[in-house]
Tab-separated table of C-alpha atoms in Angstrom:
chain	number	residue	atom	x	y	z
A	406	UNK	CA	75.418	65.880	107.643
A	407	UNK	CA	78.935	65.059	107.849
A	408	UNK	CA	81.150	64.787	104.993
A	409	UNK	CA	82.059	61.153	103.709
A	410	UNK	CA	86.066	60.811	102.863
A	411	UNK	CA	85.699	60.594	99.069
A	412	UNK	CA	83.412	64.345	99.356
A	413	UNK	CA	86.382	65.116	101.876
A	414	UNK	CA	89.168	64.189	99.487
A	415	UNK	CA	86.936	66.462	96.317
A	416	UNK	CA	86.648	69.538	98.292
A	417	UNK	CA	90.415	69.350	99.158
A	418	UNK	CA	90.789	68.997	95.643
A	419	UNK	CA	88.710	71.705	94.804
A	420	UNK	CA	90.737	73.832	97.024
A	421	UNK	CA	93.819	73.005	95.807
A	422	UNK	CA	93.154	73.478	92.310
A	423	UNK	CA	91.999	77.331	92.893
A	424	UNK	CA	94.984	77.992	94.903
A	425	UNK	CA	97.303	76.593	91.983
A	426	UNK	CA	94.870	78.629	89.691
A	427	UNK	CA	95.743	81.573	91.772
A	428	UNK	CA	99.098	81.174	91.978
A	429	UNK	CA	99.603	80.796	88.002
A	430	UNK	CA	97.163	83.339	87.266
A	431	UNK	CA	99.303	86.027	89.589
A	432	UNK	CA	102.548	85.521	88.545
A	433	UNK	CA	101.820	85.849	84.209
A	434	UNK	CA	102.455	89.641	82.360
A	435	UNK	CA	99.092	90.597	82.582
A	436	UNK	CA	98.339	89.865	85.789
A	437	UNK	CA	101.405	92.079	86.814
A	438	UNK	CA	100.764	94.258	84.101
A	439	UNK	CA	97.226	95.305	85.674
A	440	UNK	CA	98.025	95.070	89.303
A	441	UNK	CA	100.378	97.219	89.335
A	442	UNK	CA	98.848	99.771	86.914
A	443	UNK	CA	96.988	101.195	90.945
A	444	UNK	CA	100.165	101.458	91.998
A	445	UNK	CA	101.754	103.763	88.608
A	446	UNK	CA	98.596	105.979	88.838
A	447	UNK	CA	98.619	106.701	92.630
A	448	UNK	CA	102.717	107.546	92.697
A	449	UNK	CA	101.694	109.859	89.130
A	450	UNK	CA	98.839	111.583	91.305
A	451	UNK	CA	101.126	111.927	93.847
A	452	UNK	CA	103.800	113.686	91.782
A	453	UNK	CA	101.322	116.259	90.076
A	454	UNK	CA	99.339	117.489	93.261
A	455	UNK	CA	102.337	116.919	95.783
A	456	UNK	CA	105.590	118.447	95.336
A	457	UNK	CA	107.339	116.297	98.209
A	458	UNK	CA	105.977	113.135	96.709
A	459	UNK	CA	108.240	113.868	93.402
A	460	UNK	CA	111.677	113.539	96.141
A	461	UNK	CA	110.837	110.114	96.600
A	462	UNK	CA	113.440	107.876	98.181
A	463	UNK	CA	113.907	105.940	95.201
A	464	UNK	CA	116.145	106.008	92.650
A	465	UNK	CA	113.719	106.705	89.852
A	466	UNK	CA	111.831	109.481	91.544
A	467	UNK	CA	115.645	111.297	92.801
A	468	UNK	CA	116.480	110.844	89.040
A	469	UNK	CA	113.126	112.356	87.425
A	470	UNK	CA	113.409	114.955	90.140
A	471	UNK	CA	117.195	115.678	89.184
A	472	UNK	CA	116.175	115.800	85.277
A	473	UNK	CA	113.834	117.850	84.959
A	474	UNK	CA	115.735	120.724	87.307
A	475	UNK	CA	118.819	120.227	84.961
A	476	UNK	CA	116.064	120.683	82.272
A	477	UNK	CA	114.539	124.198	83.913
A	478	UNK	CA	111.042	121.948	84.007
A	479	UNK	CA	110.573	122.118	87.248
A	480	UNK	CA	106.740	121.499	88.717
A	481	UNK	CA	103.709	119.161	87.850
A	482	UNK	CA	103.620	118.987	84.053
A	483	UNK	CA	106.741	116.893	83.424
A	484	UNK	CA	105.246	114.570	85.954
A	485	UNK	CA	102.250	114.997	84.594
A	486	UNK	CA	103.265	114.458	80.981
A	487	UNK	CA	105.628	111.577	82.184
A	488	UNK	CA	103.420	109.496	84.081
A	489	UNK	CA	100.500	110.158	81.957
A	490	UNK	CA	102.610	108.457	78.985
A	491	UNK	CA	103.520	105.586	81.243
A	492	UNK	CA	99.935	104.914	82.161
A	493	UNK	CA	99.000	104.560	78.884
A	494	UNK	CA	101.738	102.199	77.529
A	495	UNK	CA	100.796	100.170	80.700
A	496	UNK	CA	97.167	99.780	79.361
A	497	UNK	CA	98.275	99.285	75.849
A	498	UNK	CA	100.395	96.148	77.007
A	499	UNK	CA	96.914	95.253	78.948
A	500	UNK	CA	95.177	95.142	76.285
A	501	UNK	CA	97.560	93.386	74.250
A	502	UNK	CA	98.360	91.100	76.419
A	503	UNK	CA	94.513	90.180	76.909
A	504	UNK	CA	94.322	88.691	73.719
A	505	UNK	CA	96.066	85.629	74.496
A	506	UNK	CA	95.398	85.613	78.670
A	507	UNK	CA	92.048	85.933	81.112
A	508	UNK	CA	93.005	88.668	83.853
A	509	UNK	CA	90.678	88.166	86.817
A	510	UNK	CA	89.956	90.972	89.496
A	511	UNK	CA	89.078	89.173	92.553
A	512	UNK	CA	93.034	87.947	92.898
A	513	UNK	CA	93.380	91.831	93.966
A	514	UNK	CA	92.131	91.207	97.204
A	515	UNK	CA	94.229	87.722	98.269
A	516	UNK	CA	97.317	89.264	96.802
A	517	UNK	CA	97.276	92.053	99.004
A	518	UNK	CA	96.543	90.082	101.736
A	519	UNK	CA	99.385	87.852	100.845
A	520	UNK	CA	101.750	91.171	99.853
A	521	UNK	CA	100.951	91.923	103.484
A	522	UNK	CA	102.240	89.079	105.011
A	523	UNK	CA	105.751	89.103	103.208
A	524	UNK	CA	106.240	92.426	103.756
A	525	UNK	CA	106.075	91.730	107.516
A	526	UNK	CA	107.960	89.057	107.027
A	527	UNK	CA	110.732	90.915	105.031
A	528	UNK	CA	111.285	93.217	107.844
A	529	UNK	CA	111.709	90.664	110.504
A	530	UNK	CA	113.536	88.343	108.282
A	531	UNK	CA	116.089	91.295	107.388
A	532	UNK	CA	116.114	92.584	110.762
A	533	UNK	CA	117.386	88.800	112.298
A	534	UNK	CA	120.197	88.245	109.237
A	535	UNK	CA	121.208	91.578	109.884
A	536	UNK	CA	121.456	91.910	113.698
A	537	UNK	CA	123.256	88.124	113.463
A	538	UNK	CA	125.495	89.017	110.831
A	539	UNK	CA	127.036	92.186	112.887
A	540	UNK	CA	126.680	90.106	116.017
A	541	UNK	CA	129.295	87.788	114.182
A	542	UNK	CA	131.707	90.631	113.321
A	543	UNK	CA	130.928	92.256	116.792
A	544	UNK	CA	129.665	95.314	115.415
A	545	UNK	CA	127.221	98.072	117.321
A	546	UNK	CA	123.641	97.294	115.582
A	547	UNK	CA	122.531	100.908	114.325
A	548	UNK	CA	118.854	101.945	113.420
A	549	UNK	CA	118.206	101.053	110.184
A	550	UNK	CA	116.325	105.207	109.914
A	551	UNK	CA	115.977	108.048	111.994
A	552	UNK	CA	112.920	109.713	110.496
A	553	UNK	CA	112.029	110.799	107.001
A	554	UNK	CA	110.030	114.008	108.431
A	555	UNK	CA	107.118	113.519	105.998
A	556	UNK	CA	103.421	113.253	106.193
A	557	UNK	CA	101.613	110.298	106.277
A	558	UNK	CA	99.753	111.029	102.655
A	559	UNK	CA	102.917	111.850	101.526
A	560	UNK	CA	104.273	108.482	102.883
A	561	UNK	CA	102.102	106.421	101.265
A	562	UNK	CA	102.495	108.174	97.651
A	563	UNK	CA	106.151	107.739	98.441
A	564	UNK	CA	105.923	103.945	99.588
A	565	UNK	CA	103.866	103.071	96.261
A	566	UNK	CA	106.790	104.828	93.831
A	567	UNK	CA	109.451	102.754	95.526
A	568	UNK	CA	107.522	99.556	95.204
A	569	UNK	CA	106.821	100.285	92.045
A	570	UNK	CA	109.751	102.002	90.358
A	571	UNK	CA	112.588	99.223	92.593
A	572	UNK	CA	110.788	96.492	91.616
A	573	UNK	CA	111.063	97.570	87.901
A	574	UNK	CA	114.345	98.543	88.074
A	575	UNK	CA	116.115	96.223	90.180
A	576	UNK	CA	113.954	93.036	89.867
A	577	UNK	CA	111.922	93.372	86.494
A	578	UNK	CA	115.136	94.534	84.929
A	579	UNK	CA	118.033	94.190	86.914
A	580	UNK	CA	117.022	90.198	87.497
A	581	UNK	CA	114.583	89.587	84.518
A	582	UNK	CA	116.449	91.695	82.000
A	583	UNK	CA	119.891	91.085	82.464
A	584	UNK	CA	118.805	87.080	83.246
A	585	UNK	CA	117.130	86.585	80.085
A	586	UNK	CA	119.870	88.491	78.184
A	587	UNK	CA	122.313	86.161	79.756
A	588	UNK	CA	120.944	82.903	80.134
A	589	UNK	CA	118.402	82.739	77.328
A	590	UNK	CA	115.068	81.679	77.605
A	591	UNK	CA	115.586	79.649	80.252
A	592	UNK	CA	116.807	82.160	82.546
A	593	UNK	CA	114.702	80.927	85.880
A	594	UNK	CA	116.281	77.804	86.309
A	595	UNK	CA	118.327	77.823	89.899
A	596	UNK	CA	121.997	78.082	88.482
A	597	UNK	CA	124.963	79.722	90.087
A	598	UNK	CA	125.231	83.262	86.886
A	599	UNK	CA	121.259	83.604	88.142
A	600	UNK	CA	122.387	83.386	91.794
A	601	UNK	CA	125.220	85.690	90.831
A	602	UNK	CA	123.036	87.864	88.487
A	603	UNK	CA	120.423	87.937	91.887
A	604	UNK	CA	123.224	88.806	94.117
A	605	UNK	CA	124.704	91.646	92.278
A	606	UNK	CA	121.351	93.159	92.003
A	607	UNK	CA	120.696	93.383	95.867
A	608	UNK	CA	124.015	94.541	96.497
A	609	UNK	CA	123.345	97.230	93.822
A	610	UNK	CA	119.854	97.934	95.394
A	611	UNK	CA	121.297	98.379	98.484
A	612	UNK	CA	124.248	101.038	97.168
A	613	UNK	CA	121.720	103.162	95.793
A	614	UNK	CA	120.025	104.356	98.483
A	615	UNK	CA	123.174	105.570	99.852
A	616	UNK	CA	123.227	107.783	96.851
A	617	UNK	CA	120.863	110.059	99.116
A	618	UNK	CA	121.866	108.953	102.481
A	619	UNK	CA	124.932	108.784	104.461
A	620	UNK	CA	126.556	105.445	104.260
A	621	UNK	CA	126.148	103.081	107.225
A	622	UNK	CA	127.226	99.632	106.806
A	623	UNK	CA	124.169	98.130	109.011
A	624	UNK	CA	121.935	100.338	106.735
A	625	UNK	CA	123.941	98.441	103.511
A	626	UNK	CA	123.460	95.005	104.970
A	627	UNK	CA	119.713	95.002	105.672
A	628	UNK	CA	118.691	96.499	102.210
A	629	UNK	CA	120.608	94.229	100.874
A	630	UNK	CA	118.914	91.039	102.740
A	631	UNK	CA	115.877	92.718	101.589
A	632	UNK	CA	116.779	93.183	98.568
A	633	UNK	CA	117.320	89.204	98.091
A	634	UNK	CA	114.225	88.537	99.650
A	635	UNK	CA	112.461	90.585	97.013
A	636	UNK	CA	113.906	89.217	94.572
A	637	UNK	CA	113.163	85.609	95.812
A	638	UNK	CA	109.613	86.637	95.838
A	639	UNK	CA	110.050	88.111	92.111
A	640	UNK	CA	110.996	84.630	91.038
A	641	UNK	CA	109.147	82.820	92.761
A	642	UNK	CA	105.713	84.726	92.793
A	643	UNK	CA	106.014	87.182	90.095
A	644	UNK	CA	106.259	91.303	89.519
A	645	UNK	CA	103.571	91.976	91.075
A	646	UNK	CA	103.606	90.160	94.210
A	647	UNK	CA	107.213	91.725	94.400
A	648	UNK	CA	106.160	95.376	94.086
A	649	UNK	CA	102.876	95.049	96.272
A	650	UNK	CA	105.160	93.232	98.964
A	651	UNK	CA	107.686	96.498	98.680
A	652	UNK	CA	104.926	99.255	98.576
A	653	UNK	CA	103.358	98.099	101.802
A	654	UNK	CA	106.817	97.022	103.462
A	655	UNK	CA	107.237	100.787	102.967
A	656	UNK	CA	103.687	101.935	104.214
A	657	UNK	CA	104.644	99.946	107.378
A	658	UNK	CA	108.406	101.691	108.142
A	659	UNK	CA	107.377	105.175	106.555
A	660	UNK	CA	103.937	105.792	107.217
A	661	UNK	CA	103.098	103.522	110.855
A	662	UNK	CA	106.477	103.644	112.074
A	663	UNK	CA	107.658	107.021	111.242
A	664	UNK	CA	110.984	106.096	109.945
Protein backbone atom coordinates (compact mmCIF):
# COMPACT_ATOMS: atom_id res chain seq x y z
CA UNK A 1 0.00 0.00 0.00
CA UNK A 2 1.44 3.20 -0.87
CA UNK A 3 2.43 5.73 1.53
CA UNK A 4 0.00 8.81 2.07
CA UNK A 5 2.08 12.36 2.23
CA UNK A 6 1.54 13.01 5.95
CA UNK A 7 3.21 8.99 6.61
CA UNK A 8 5.69 10.35 3.82
CA UNK A 9 6.51 13.60 5.58
CA UNK A 10 6.89 11.22 9.37
CA UNK A 11 9.26 8.80 7.98
CA UNK A 12 11.38 11.70 6.52
CA UNK A 13 11.19 12.96 9.84
CA UNK A 14 12.10 9.94 11.41
CA UNK A 15 15.10 9.84 9.27
CA UNK A 16 16.22 13.01 9.85
CA UNK A 17 16.07 12.98 13.44
CA UNK A 18 18.51 9.73 13.66
CA UNK A 19 20.88 11.27 11.34
CA UNK A 20 21.03 14.54 13.61
CA UNK A 21 21.13 11.95 16.55
CA UNK A 22 24.10 10.49 14.85
CA UNK A 23 25.78 13.33 14.07
CA UNK A 24 25.63 14.81 17.81
CA UNK A 25 26.19 11.58 19.31
CA UNK A 26 29.71 11.22 17.14
CA UNK A 27 31.19 14.30 17.58
CA UNK A 28 30.86 14.48 21.97
CA UNK A 29 34.22 13.21 24.28
CA UNK A 30 33.00 9.96 24.73
CA UNK A 31 32.08 9.09 21.60
CA UNK A 32 35.72 10.02 20.48
CA UNK A 33 36.99 8.85 23.57
CA UNK A 34 35.79 5.11 22.74
CA UNK A 35 36.21 5.09 19.05
CA UNK A 36 39.33 5.71 18.99
CA UNK A 37 40.38 3.56 22.00
CA UNK A 38 40.57 0.40 18.57
CA UNK A 39 42.71 2.53 17.10
CA UNK A 40 45.38 3.20 20.53
CA UNK A 41 45.29 -0.62 21.14
CA UNK A 42 46.03 -1.84 17.55
CA UNK A 43 49.14 0.90 16.99
CA UNK A 44 50.26 -0.46 21.00
CA UNK A 45 50.03 -4.18 19.59
CA UNK A 46 51.76 -3.12 16.81
CA UNK A 47 54.69 -1.57 18.69
CA UNK A 48 55.22 -4.63 21.14
CA UNK A 49 55.15 -7.60 18.54
CA UNK A 50 56.56 -5.45 15.53
CA UNK A 51 59.71 -3.66 15.71
CA UNK A 52 59.13 -1.67 12.29
CA UNK A 53 55.72 -0.61 13.47
CA UNK A 54 57.53 1.48 16.46
CA UNK A 55 59.41 3.78 13.21
CA UNK A 56 56.18 4.99 12.35
CA UNK A 57 55.98 7.98 10.05
CA UNK A 58 54.59 10.11 12.58
CA UNK A 59 55.88 12.39 14.74
CA UNK A 60 54.90 10.69 17.95
CA UNK A 61 56.07 7.23 17.03
CA UNK A 62 59.84 8.93 15.50
CA UNK A 63 59.84 10.67 18.97
CA UNK A 64 59.00 7.50 21.30
CA UNK A 65 61.35 5.64 19.02
CA UNK A 66 64.15 8.43 19.49
CA UNK A 67 63.50 8.40 23.47
CA UNK A 68 63.74 5.44 24.47
CA UNK A 69 67.27 4.79 22.34
CA UNK A 70 68.61 8.02 24.08
CA UNK A 71 67.24 6.16 27.20
CA UNK A 72 69.22 2.59 26.39
CA UNK A 73 65.34 1.10 26.47
CA UNK A 74 65.32 -0.08 23.41
CA UNK A 75 62.60 -3.07 22.47
CA UNK A 76 58.89 -3.93 23.41
CA UNK A 77 58.55 -3.08 27.10
CA UNK A 78 58.70 0.73 26.90
CA UNK A 79 56.04 0.33 24.29
CA UNK A 80 54.55 -1.99 26.15
CA UNK A 81 54.59 -0.09 29.43
CA UNK A 82 53.72 3.17 27.44
CA UNK A 83 50.81 2.21 25.60
CA UNK A 84 49.53 -0.02 28.22
CA UNK A 85 49.30 3.27 30.53
CA UNK A 86 47.62 5.15 27.73
CA UNK A 87 44.99 2.50 27.28
CA UNK A 88 44.02 2.68 30.56
CA UNK A 89 43.70 6.49 31.09
CA UNK A 90 41.63 6.22 27.82
CA UNK A 91 39.11 3.87 29.62
CA UNK A 92 39.24 5.79 32.80
CA UNK A 93 38.02 9.01 30.85
CA UNK A 94 35.31 6.36 29.35
CA UNK A 95 34.09 5.63 32.19
CA UNK A 96 34.02 8.96 33.53
CA UNK A 97 32.74 10.43 30.93
CA UNK A 98 29.73 7.82 30.90
CA UNK A 99 28.30 9.21 33.80
CA UNK A 100 26.91 12.18 32.29
CA UNK A 101 26.65 10.75 28.32
CA UNK A 102 25.01 7.39 26.50
CA UNK A 103 27.88 5.98 24.12
CA UNK A 104 26.20 3.79 21.50
CA UNK A 105 28.13 1.03 19.45
CA UNK A 106 26.27 0.70 16.31
CA UNK A 107 27.65 4.45 15.18
CA UNK A 108 31.02 2.27 14.70
CA UNK A 109 29.89 0.93 11.63
CA UNK A 110 28.38 4.36 9.72
CA UNK A 111 31.40 6.23 10.92
CA UNK A 112 33.70 4.12 9.22
CA UNK A 113 31.78 4.08 6.36
CA UNK A 114 31.64 7.79 6.44
CA UNK A 115 35.68 7.97 7.57
CA UNK A 116 35.94 6.12 4.27
CA UNK A 117 34.48 8.44 2.13
CA UNK A 118 36.52 11.59 3.35
CA UNK A 119 39.50 9.95 3.27
CA UNK A 120 38.98 9.40 -0.48
CA UNK A 121 37.93 12.53 -0.72
CA UNK A 122 41.00 14.09 1.10
CA UNK A 123 43.28 12.59 -1.37
CA UNK A 124 41.58 13.81 -4.43
CA UNK A 125 40.72 17.07 -2.91
CA UNK A 126 44.58 17.59 -1.96
CA UNK A 127 45.75 16.13 -5.05
CA UNK A 128 43.52 18.97 -7.35
CA UNK A 129 44.63 22.18 -4.88
CA UNK A 130 47.94 20.92 -5.14
CA UNK A 131 48.49 20.10 -8.84
CA UNK A 132 46.51 23.74 -9.49
CA UNK A 133 48.46 25.57 -7.12
CA UNK A 134 52.00 24.52 -8.86
CA UNK A 135 50.23 24.75 -12.19
CA UNK A 136 49.86 28.55 -11.17
CA UNK A 137 53.54 29.01 -10.25
CA UNK A 138 54.51 26.71 -13.26
CA UNK A 139 56.17 24.25 -11.24
CA UNK A 140 57.00 20.33 -12.29
CA UNK A 141 54.19 18.33 -10.16
CA UNK A 142 56.39 15.65 -8.19
CA UNK A 143 55.00 12.35 -6.58
CA UNK A 144 53.78 13.05 -3.47
CA UNK A 145 55.99 9.24 -2.26
CA UNK A 146 58.14 6.88 -3.78
CA UNK A 147 57.61 3.84 -1.59
CA UNK A 148 57.82 3.27 2.13
CA UNK A 149 59.27 -0.46 1.55
CA UNK A 150 57.05 -1.95 4.29
CA UNK A 151 54.65 -4.76 4.63
CA UNK A 152 51.20 -4.51 4.35
CA UNK A 153 50.55 -5.61 8.29
CA UNK A 154 53.05 -3.33 9.03
CA UNK A 155 51.20 -0.63 6.97
CA UNK A 156 48.19 -0.81 8.55
CA UNK A 157 49.70 -0.72 12.29
CA UNK A 158 51.55 2.25 10.89
CA UNK A 159 48.41 4.00 9.21
CA UNK A 160 46.36 3.60 12.63
CA UNK A 161 49.42 5.43 14.83
CA UNK A 162 49.40 8.35 12.44
CA UNK A 163 45.67 8.73 12.54
CA UNK A 164 45.72 8.45 15.85
CA UNK A 165 48.78 10.14 17.32
CA UNK A 166 48.32 13.49 14.26
CA UNK A 167 45.02 13.85 15.06
CA UNK A 168 45.91 14.25 18.81
CA UNK A 169 48.65 16.25 18.29
CA UNK A 170 47.91 18.52 15.60
CA UNK A 171 44.06 18.71 15.73
CA UNK A 172 42.99 17.65 19.39
CA UNK A 173 45.78 19.86 20.60
CA UNK A 174 47.30 21.91 18.17
CA UNK A 175 43.51 23.28 17.12
CA UNK A 176 41.46 22.35 20.30
CA UNK A 177 44.17 23.16 22.81
CA UNK A 178 45.74 26.13 21.73
CA UNK A 179 41.91 27.40 20.50
CA UNK A 180 40.40 27.05 23.76
CA UNK A 181 43.49 28.53 25.50
CA UNK A 182 43.12 31.45 23.22
CA UNK A 183 39.71 32.16 22.55
CA UNK A 184 37.96 30.86 25.65
CA UNK A 185 35.14 28.77 25.72
CA UNK A 186 33.91 29.77 22.74
CA UNK A 187 36.74 28.80 20.71
CA UNK A 188 34.62 27.12 17.58
CA UNK A 189 33.07 30.06 16.43
CA UNK A 190 34.43 30.89 12.62
CA UNK A 191 36.77 33.94 13.48
CA UNK A 192 39.91 35.00 11.72
CA UNK A 193 42.79 33.87 15.36
CA UNK A 194 40.75 30.27 14.80
CA UNK A 195 41.38 30.49 11.03
CA UNK A 196 44.88 31.61 11.90
CA UNK A 197 45.25 29.15 14.86
CA UNK A 198 43.88 26.31 11.96
CA UNK A 199 46.32 27.53 9.49
CA UNK A 200 49.42 27.47 11.51
CA UNK A 201 48.63 24.02 12.53
CA UNK A 202 48.56 22.53 8.90
CA UNK A 203 51.49 24.35 7.96
CA UNK A 204 53.15 22.86 11.10
CA UNK A 205 51.70 19.36 10.21
CA UNK A 206 53.03 19.57 7.05
CA UNK A 207 56.87 20.66 8.30
CA UNK A 208 57.03 17.74 10.36
CA UNK A 209 57.08 15.14 8.19
CA UNK A 210 59.98 16.63 6.56
CA UNK A 211 61.67 16.05 9.83
CA UNK A 212 62.18 12.39 8.35
CA UNK A 213 62.01 13.08 4.74
CA UNK A 214 63.77 15.17 2.31
CA UNK A 215 62.05 18.41 1.72
CA UNK A 216 60.02 18.80 -1.48
CA UNK A 217 57.87 21.72 -1.78
CA UNK A 218 54.93 19.69 -3.70
CA UNK A 219 55.29 17.16 -0.79
CA UNK A 220 54.84 20.53 1.75
CA UNK A 221 51.85 21.80 -0.15
CA UNK A 222 49.64 18.69 -0.26
CA UNK A 223 50.11 17.78 3.51
CA UNK A 224 49.38 20.89 4.16
CA UNK A 225 45.88 20.97 2.10
CA UNK A 226 45.38 17.86 3.95
CA UNK A 227 46.18 18.97 6.83
CA UNK A 228 43.28 21.78 6.59
CA UNK A 229 40.97 19.38 5.43
CA UNK A 230 41.47 17.38 8.60
CA UNK A 231 41.13 19.84 10.54
CA UNK A 232 37.84 21.05 8.88
CA UNK A 233 36.56 17.66 9.56
CA UNK A 234 37.86 17.97 13.36
CA UNK A 235 35.59 20.94 13.71
CA UNK A 236 33.10 20.15 12.03
CA UNK A 237 32.59 16.34 12.82
CA UNK A 238 34.64 15.75 15.80
CA UNK A 239 38.08 13.70 16.98
CA UNK A 240 37.08 10.86 15.98
CA UNK A 241 35.76 11.25 12.63
CA UNK A 242 39.17 13.15 12.13
CA UNK A 243 41.46 10.30 13.18
CA UNK A 244 39.33 7.42 11.50
CA UNK A 245 39.33 9.68 8.24
CA UNK A 246 43.44 9.86 8.64
CA UNK A 247 44.01 6.12 9.61
CA UNK A 248 42.27 4.84 6.52
CA UNK A 249 43.52 7.83 4.20
CA UNK A 250 46.78 6.11 5.21
CA UNK A 251 45.64 2.38 4.72
CA UNK A 252 44.73 3.59 1.17
CA UNK A 253 48.39 5.39 0.13
CA UNK A 254 50.52 2.92 2.39
CA UNK A 255 49.00 -0.29 2.37
CA UNK A 256 46.81 -0.44 -1.41
CA UNK A 257 48.96 1.89 -3.10
CA UNK A 258 52.35 1.07 -1.94
CA UNK A 259 53.53 4.51 -1.33
Amino acid sequence: MAKTPAAKEASKERRGGRLAAYVEATRSPLTAAALTLPLLCFYGLGSIFLADARNGVDIVSVGLSWLFASLNSEGWRPYALFYGVLILLNLGLIVWLKRRDRFDGRYFVPLIAECAVYAIATGTLSSYLTRNVLDAMHLTVLPLATGTGIGAVTGLFVSAGAGLHEELVFRLIGIGGVARLWLGADWRRRTGRLLVVTLISALVFSAVHHIVEPFRFSAFLFRTFAGLVFAALFLGRGFAVAAWTHALYDVWVIVVLGR
